[in-house]
Coordinates of C-alpha atoms in Angstrom, one line a residue:
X1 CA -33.5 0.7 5.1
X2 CA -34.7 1.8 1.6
X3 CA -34.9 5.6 2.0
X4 CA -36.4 7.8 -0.9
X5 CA -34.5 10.5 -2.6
X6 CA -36.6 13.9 -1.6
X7 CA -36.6 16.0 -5.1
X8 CA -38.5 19.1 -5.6
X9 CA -42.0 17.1 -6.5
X10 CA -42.7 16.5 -2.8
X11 CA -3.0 -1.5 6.7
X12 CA -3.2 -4.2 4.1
X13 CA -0.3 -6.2 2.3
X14 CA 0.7 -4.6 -0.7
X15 CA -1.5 -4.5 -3.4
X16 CA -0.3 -6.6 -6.7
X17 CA -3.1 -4.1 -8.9
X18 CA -3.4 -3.7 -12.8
X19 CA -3.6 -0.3 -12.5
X20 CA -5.8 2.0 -14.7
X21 CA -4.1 5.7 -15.8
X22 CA -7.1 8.4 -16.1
X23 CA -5.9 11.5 -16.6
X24 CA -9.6 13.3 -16.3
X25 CA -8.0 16.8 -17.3
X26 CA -8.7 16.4 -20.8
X27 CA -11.9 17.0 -23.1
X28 CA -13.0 14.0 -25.1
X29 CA -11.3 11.3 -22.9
X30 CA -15.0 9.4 -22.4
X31 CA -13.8 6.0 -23.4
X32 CA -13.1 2.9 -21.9
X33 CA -9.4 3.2 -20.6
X34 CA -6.7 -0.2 -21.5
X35 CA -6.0 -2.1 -19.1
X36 CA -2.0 -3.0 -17.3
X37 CA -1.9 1.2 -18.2
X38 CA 0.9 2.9 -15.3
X39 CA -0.4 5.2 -12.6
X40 CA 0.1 8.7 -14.1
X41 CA 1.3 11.4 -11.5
X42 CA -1.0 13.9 -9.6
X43 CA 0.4 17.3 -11.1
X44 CA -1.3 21.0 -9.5
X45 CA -4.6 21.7 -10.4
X46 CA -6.3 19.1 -12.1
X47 CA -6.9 15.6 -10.9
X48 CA -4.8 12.3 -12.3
X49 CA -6.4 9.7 -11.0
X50 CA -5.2 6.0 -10.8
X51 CA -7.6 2.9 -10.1
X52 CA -8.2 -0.8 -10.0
X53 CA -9.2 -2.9 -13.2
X54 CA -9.3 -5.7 -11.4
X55 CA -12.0 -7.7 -12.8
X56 CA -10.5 -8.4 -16.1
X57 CA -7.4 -9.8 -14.9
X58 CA -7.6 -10.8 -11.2
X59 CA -4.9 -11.0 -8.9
X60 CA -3.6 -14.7 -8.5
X61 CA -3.9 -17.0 -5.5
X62 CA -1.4 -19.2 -3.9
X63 CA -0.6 -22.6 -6.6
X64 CA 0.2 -24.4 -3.2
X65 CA -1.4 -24.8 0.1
X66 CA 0.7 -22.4 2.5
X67 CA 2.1 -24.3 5.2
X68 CA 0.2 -24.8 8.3
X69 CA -2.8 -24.4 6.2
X70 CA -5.9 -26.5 5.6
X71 CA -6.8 -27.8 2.6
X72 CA -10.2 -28.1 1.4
X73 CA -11.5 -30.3 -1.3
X74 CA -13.8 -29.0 -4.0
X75 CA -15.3 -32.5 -4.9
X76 CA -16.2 -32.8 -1.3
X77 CA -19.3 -30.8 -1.0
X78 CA -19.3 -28.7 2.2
X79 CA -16.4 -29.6 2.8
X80 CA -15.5 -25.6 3.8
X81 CA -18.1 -25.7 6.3
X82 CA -17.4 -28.5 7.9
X83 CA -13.6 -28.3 8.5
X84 CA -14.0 -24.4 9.5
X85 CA -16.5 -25.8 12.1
X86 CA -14.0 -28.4 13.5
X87 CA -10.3 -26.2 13.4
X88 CA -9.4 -23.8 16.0
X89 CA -9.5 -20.1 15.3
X90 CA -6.4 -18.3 13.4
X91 CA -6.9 -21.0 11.1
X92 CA -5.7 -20.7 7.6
X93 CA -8.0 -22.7 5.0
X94 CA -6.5 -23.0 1.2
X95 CA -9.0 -23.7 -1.6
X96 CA -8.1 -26.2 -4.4
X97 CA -8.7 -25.1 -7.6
X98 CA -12.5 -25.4 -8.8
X99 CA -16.0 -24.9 -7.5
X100 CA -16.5 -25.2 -4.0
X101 CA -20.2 -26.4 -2.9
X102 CA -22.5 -25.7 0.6
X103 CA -24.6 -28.4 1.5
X104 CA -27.7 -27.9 -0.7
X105 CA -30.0 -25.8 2.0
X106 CA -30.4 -22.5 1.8
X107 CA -29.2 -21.6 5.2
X108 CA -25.8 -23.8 4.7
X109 CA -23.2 -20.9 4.9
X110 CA -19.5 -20.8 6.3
X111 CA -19.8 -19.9 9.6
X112 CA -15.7 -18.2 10.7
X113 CA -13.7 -18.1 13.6
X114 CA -12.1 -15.4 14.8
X115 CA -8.6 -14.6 13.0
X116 CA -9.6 -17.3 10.5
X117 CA -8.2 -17.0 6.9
X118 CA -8.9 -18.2 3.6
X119 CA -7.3 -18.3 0.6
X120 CA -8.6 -19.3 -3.2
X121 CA -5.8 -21.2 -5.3
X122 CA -6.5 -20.4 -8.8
X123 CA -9.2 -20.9 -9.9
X124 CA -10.8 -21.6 -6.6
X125 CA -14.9 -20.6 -6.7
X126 CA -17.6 -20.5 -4.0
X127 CA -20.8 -20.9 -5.8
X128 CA -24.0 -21.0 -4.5
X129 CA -25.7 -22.5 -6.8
X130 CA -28.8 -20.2 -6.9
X131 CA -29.3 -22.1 -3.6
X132 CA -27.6 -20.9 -1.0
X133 CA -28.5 -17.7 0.5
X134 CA -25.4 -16.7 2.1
X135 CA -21.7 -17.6 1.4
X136 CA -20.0 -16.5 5.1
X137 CA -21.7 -15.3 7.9
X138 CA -21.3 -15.1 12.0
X139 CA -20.2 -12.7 14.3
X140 CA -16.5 -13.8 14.4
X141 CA -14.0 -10.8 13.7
X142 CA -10.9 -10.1 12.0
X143 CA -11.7 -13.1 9.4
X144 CA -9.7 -12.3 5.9
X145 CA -10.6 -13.1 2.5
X146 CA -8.7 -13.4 0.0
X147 CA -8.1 -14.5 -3.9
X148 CA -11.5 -16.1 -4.3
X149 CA -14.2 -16.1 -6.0
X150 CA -17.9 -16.0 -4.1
X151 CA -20.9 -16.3 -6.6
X152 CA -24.4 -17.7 -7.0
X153 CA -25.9 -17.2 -3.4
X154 CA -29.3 -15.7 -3.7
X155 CA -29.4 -13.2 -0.2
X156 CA -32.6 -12.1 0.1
X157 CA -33.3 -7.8 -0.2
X158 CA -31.2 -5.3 2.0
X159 CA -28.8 -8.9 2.7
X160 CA -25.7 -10.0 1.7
X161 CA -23.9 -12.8 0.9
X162 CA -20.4 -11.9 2.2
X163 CA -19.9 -11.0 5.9
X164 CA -23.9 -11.6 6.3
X165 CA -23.5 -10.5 9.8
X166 CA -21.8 -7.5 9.7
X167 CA -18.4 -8.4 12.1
X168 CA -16.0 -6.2 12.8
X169 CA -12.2 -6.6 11.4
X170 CA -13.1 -8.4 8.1
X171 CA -10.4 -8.0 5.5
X172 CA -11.7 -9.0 1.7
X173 CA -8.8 -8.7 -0.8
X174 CA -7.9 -9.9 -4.2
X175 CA -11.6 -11.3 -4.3
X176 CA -14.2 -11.3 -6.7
X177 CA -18.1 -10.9 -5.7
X178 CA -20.2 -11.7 -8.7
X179 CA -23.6 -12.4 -9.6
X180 CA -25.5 -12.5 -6.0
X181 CA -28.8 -11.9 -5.2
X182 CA -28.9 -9.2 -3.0
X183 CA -25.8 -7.5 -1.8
X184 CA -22.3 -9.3 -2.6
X185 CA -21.0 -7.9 0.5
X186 CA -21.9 -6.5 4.0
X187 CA -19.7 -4.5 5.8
X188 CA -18.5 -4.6 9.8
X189 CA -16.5 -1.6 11.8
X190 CA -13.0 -1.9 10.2
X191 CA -13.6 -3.3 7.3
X192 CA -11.0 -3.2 4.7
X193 CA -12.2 -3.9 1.0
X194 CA -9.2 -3.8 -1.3
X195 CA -8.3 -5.1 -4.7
X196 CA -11.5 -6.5 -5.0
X197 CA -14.2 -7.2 -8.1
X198 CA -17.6 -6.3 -6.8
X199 CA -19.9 -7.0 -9.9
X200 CA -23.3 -7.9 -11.3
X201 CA -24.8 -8.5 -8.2
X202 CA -28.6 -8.1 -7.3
X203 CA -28.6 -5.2 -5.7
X204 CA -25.6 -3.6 -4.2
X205 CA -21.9 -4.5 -4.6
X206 CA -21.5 -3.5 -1.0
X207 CA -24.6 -2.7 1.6
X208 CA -22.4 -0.9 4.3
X209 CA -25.1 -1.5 7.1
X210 CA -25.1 -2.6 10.8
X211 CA -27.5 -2.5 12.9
X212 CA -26.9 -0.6 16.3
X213 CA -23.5 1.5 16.8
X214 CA -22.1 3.1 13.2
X215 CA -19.4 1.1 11.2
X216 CA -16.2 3.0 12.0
X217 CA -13.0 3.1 10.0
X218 CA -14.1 1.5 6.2
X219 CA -11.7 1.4 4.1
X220 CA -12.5 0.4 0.5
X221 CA -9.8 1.1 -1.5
X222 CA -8.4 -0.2 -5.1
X223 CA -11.6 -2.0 -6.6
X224 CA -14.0 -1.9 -9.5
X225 CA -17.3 -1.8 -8.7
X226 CA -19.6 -2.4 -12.0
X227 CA -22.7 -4.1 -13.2
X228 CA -24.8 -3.8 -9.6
X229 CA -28.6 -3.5 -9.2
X230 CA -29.1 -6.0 -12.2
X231 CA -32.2 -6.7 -10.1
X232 CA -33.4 -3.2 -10.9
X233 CA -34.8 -2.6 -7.7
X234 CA -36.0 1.1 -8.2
X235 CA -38.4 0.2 -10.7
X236 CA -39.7 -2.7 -8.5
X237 CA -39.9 -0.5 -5.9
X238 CA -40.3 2.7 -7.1
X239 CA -38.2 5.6 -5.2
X240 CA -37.0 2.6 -2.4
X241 CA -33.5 4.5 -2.4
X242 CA -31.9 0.6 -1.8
X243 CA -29.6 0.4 -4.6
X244 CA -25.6 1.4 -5.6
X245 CA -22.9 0.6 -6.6
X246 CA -22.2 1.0 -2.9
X247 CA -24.3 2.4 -0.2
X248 CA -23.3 3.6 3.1
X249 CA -25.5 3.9 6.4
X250 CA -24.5 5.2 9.6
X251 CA -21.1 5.4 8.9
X252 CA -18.4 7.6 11.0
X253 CA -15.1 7.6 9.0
X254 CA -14.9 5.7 5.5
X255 CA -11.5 6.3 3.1
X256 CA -12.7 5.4 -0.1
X257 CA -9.9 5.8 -2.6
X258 CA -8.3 4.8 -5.6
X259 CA -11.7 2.7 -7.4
X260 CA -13.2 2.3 -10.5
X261 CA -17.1 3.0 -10.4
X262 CA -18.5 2.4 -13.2
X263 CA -21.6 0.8 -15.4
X264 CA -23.9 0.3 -12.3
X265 CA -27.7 0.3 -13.1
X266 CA -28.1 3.3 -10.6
X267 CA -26.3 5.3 -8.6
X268 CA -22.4 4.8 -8.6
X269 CA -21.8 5.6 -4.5
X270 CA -24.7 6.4 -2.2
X271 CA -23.9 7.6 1.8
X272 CA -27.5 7.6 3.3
X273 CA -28.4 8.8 6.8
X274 CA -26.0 9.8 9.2
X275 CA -23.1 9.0 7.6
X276 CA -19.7 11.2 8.9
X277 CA -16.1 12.0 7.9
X278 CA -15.9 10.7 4.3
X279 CA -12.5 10.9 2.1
X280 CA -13.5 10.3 -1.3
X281 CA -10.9 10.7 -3.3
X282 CA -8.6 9.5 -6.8
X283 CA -11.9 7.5 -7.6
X284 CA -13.4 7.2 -11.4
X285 CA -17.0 7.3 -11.7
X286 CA -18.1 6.1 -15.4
X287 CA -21.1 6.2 -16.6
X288 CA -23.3 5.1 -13.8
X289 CA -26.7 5.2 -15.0
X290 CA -27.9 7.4 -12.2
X291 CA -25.8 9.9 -10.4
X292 CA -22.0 9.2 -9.8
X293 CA -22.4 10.0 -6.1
X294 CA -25.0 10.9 -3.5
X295 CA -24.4 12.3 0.2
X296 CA -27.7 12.3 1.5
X297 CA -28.7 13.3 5.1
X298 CA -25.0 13.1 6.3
X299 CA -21.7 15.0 7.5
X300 CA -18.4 15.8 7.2
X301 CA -16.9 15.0 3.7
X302 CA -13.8 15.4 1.3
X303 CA -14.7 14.5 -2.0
X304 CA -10.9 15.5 -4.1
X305 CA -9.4 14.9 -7.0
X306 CA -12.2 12.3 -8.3
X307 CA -12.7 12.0 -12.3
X308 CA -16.9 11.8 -13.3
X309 CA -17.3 11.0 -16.5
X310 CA -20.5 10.3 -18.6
X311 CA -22.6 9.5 -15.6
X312 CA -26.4 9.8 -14.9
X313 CA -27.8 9.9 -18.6
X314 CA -30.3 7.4 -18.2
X315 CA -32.2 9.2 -14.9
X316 CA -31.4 12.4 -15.3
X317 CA -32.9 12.3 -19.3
X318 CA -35.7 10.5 -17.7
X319 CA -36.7 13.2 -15.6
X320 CA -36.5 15.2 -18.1
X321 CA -38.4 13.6 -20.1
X322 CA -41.1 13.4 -17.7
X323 CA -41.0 17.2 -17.3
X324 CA -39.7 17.3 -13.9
X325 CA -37.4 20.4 -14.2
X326 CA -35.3 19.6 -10.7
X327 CA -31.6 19.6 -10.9
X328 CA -30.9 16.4 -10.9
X329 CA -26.9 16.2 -10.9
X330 CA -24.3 13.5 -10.9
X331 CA -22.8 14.6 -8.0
X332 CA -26.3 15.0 -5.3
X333 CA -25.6 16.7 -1.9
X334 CA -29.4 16.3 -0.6
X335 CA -29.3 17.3 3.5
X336 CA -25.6 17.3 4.3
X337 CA -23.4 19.8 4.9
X338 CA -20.2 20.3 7.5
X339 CA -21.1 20.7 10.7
X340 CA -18.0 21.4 13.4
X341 CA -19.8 19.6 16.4
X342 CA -19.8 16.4 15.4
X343 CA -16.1 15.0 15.1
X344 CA -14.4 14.3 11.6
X345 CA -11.1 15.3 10.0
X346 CA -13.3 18.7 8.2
X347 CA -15.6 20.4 10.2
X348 CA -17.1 21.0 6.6
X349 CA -18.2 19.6 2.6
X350 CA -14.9 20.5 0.6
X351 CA -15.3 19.1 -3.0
X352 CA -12.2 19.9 -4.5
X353 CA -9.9 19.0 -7.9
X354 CA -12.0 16.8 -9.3
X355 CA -13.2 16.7 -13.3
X356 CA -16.8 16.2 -13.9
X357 CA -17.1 16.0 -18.0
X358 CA -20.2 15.2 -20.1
X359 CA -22.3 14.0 -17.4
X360 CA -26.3 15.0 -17.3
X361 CA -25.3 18.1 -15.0
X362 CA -23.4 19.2 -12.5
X363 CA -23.5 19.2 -8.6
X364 CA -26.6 19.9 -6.7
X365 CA -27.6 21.0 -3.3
X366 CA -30.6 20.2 -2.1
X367 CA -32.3 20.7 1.3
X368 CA -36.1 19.4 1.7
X369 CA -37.6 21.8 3.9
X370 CA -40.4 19.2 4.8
X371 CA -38.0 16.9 5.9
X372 CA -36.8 17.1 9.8
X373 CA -37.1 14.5 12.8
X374 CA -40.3 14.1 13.7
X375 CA -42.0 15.0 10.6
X376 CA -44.0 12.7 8.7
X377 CA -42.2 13.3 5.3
X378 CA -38.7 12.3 7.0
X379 CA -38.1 9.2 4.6
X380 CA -35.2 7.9 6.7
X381 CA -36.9 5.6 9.1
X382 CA -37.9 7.3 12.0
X383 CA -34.1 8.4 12.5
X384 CA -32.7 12.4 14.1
X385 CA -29.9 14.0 13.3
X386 CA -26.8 13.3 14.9
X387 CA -27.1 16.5 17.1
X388 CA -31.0 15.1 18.6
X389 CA -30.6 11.8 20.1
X390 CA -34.4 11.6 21.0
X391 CA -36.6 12.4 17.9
X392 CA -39.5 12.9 20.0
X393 CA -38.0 15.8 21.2
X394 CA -38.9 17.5 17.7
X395 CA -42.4 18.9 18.3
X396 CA -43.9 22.0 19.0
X397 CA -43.5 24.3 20.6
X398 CA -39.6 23.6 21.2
X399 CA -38.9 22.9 17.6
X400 CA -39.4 26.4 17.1
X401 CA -36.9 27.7 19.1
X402 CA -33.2 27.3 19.9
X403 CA -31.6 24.9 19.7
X404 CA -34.2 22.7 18.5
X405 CA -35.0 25.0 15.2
X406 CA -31.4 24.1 13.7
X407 CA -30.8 21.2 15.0
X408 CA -33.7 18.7 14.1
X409 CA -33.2 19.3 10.5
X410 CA -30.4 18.2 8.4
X411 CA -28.2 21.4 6.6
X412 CA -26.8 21.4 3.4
X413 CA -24.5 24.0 4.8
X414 CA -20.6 25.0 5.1
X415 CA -19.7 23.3 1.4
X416 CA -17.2 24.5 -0.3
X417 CA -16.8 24.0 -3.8
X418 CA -13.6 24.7 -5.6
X419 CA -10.7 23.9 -8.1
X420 CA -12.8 21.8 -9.8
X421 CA -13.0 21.7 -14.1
X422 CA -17.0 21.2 -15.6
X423 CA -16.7 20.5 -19.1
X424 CA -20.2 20.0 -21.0
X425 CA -20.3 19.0 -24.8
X426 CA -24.4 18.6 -24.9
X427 CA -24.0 16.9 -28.8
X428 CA -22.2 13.7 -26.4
X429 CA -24.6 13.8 -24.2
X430 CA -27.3 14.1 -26.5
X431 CA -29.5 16.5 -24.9
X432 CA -31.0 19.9 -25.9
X433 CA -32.4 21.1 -22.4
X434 CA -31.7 20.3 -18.4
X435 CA -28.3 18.5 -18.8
X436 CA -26.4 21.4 -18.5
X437 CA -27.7 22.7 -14.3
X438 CA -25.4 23.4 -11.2
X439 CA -27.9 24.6 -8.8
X440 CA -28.7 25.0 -4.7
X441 CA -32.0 25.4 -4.1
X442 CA -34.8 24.2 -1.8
X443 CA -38.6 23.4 -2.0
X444 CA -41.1 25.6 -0.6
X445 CA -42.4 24.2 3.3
X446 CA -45.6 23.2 3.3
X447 CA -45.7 19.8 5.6
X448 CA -46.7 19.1 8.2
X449 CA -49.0 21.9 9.2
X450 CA -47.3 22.3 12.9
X451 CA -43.6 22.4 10.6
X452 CA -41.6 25.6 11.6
X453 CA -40.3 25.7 8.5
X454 CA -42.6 26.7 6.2
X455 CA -43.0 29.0 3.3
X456 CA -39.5 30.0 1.7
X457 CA -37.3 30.1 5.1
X458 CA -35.4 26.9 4.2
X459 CA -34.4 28.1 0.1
X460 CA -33.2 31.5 1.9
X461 CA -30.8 29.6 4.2
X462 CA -29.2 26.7 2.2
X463 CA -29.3 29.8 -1.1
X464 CA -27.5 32.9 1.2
X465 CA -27.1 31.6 5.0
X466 CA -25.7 28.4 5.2
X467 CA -22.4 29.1 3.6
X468 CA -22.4 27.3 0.4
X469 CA -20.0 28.4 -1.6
X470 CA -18.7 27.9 -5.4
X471 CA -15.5 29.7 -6.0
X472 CA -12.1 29.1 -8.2
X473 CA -13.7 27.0 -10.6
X474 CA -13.2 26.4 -14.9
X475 CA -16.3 25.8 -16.6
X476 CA -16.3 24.8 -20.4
X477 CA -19.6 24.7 -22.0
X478 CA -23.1 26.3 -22.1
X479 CA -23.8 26.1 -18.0
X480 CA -26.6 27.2 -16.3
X481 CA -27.4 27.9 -13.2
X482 CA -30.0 27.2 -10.4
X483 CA -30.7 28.8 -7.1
X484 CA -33.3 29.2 -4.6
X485 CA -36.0 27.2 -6.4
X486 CA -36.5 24.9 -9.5
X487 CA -37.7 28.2 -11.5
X488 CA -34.8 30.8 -11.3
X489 CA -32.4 29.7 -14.0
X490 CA -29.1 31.6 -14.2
X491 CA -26.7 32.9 -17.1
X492 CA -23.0 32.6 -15.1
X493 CA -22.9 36.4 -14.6
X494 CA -26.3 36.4 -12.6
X495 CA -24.4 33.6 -10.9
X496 CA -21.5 35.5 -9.8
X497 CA -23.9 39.2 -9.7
X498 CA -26.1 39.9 -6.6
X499 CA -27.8 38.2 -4.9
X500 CA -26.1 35.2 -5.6
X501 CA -22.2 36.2 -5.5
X502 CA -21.4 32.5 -6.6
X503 CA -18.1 31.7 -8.4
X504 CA -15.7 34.3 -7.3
X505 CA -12.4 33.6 -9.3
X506 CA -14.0 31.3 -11.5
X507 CA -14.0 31.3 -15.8
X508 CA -16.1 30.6 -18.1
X509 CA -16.8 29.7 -21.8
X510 CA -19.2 28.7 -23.5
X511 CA -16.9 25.9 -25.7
X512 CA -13.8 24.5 -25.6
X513 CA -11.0 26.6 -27.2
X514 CA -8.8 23.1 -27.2

């Protein structure tokens, strides 16, 4: 876990939901939408997107125990624990109103059965008192969660508080995850997340990792993640890559749909390493305070009809600040690309329909050419590529030829980039230089001295091999563009001229006519 960013310097019940009506088609539209608005329609070529602002005004619990159900008593302290221990599994447990209470060791946690339910009356509150290190734990699957409120627990870095364990089957829905150490939520195969309030927690709002096989089949769908990494963790450990709103590892197959990203002290959502088959889509990202999104060293994704707003101002003007004059963008693509032998609905990147307005740039591909299996300056932990499952295998001389050449490196290949509106007003974002960059470039190999890919071979392919390809798209405001390396910065008709060919059946101005 904690994998540095490589830049260029090295079937749920229904949802009761307060819904949130972004249009994203329109200029100017930057603040804070009310909430209780209507879901708007999706009309033909622009994005209407409809999410969760749940936080605010949280879905009610049950007023009375359900029948069959247990009741547990908030005056009682661990009173949760205990009666989960003693009832069978498929047991349904109904919180009384008020704060609910571990015993006072910092191991006490609710340890499910299998099938088990629980269920928060109003007003019903887990809190761990700054004491408690984890809320729920086990191996038990298929345990649902619902209409409470878990806060308090102080989960050590990289843990959470919620679903410790990682089981599979978990349904958390109509809850509220708030103010955790660590991550207010770990996530099992399965997993449904719906509905939900994941905010102000330590580090992540969600750390979607398991050790061993991949988590299959997420689904996190109808929430507001906001406020996360209020530990700051990428200052305290500087370029850890261990922090989001959410972050994904080793994950084949995630729909994640329909939520409201916002306000997170980092990036917004963050796959990392191995990651496959992605839906993102109908999502609003809001100013995150680094980029809206990062697909890093992964596969396979649909990223459609997703408003970004006002996203990545605080890193990206840092950087810039610093006079480092990479790309950075609010929608990252840093090793991933489509790649048709490893199974997912797209055999391909398709970023499609979505609005990205007044963020500190654009989208970026990336491909580190000093970063492959086997190489020293392969931040992700010793892991290959899903196409190499021994990493030892990536060594000379065999790296050097087919199939080991392709395949021990991650692509940023096969992404398609299209119907999409980039709208930059550079007075609200308050920059004069580097906010404004859409750009696929690479570094120039150098590392390690046995590397075959050295020298410019990598910003040839992921710039003119690798099929990456801009086409169909409005752009509204003074864009530049970046390819092959850091230094070749493009007017839009050097973008679309030769070499390049870039943006076919795209327009351009330099302001908004409207």
């Amino acid at each position: 876990m904690g994998i540095k960013r490589r830049h260029w310097a090295s079937a749920a019940a229904p949802l009761a939901l307060a819904l949130l009506a972004v249009t994203g088609c329109e200029s100017g539209t930057s603040g804070t939408p009310a909430a209780g608005a209507t879901a708007a329609p999706v009309t033909s070529g622009a994005p209407s997107t409809s999410v969760a602002r749940v936080c605010e005004k949280p879905a009610a619990g049950p007023a009375k125990a359900p029948k069959g159900a247990v009741t547990v008593d908030p005056s009682v302290t661990g009173d949760l624990a205990a009666k989960t221990k003693s009832s069978p599994p498929k047991t349904t447990f109904w919180l009384r109103p008020g704060k609910h209470r571990l015993e006072p060791d910092r191991y006490a946690q609710v340890i499910p059965k299998e099938g088990n339910t629980y269920l928060g009356a109003p007003g019903a509150v887990l809190d761990g008192r700054k004491t408690n290190q984890y809320a729920f734990g086990g191996t038990a699957r298929d345990v649902t969660i619902r209409f409470l409120t878990v806060q308090g627990f102080v989960a050590p870095h990289n843990e959470g508080v919620v679903n410790h364990d990682s089981a599979d089957g978990w349904v958390i829905e109509h809850a509220t995850i708030q103010k955790n150490s660590g991550a207010g939520l770990m996530a099992g195969a399965h997993q449904q997340v719906r509905a939900s309030c994941l905010r102000d927690n330590g580090q992540y709002g969600m750390n979607a990792y398991k050790a061993g096989d991949p988590i299959r089949g997420l689904v996190v769908e109808g929430n507001e993640i906001v406020g996360n990494n209020t530990g700051d963790w990428e200052r305290r450990r500087k370029g850890c890559g261990c922090t989001g709103g959410i972050k994904f590892w080793a994950v084949n197959g995630a729909d994640v749909r329909g939520n409201w990203v916002h306000d997170n002290r980092g990036t917004g959502l963050w796959a990392d390493t191995n990651n496959n088959d992605f839906r993102i889509e109908d999502n609003v990202f809001e100013a995150n305070d680094g980029a809206a999104l990062i697909y890093e060293t992964s596969y396979n994704a649909v990223i459609r009809r997703n408003t970004i707003r006002r996203n990545n101002r605080v890193e990206g003007r840092g950087y810039a600040e610093r006079g480092d004059n990479f790309p950075f963008a609010t929608v990252y693509l840093s090793e991933s690309g489509g790649e048709p032998r490893v199974k997912a609905r797209t055999d391909k990147i398709e970023i499609y329909r979505n609005v990205l307005e007044n963020n500190w740039s654009g989208i970026t591909l990336w491909e580190n050419a000093d970063r492959f299996c086997n190489s020293p300056a392969n931040t992700s932990s010793g892991d290959c590529t899903l196409l190499v499952k021994k990493t030892d295998r990536c060594a000379q001389p065999a790296i050097a030829k087919a199939p080991l050449y392709a395949d021990c490196r991650w692509k940023t290949q096969r992404v398609d980039i299209h119907d999409n509106r980039f709208v930059l007003d550079k007075s609200a974002v308050d920059c004069t230089v580097k906010c404004d960059r859409m750009a696929v470039l690479a570094n120039y190999g150098t590392y390690p001295d046995w590397s075959p890919y050295q020298g410019e071979r990598v910003s040839e392919a992921i710039t003119r091999k690798q099929h990456n390809r801009w086409h169909d798209n409005v752009y509204v405001g003074p864009w530049k563009f970046v390819a092959y390396d850091p230094s070749r910065v493009l007017e839009f008709g050097q973008w679309q001229g030769t070499p390049y060919q870039q943006d076919a059946g795209s327009t351009f101005r330099a302001r908004d006519g409207g």
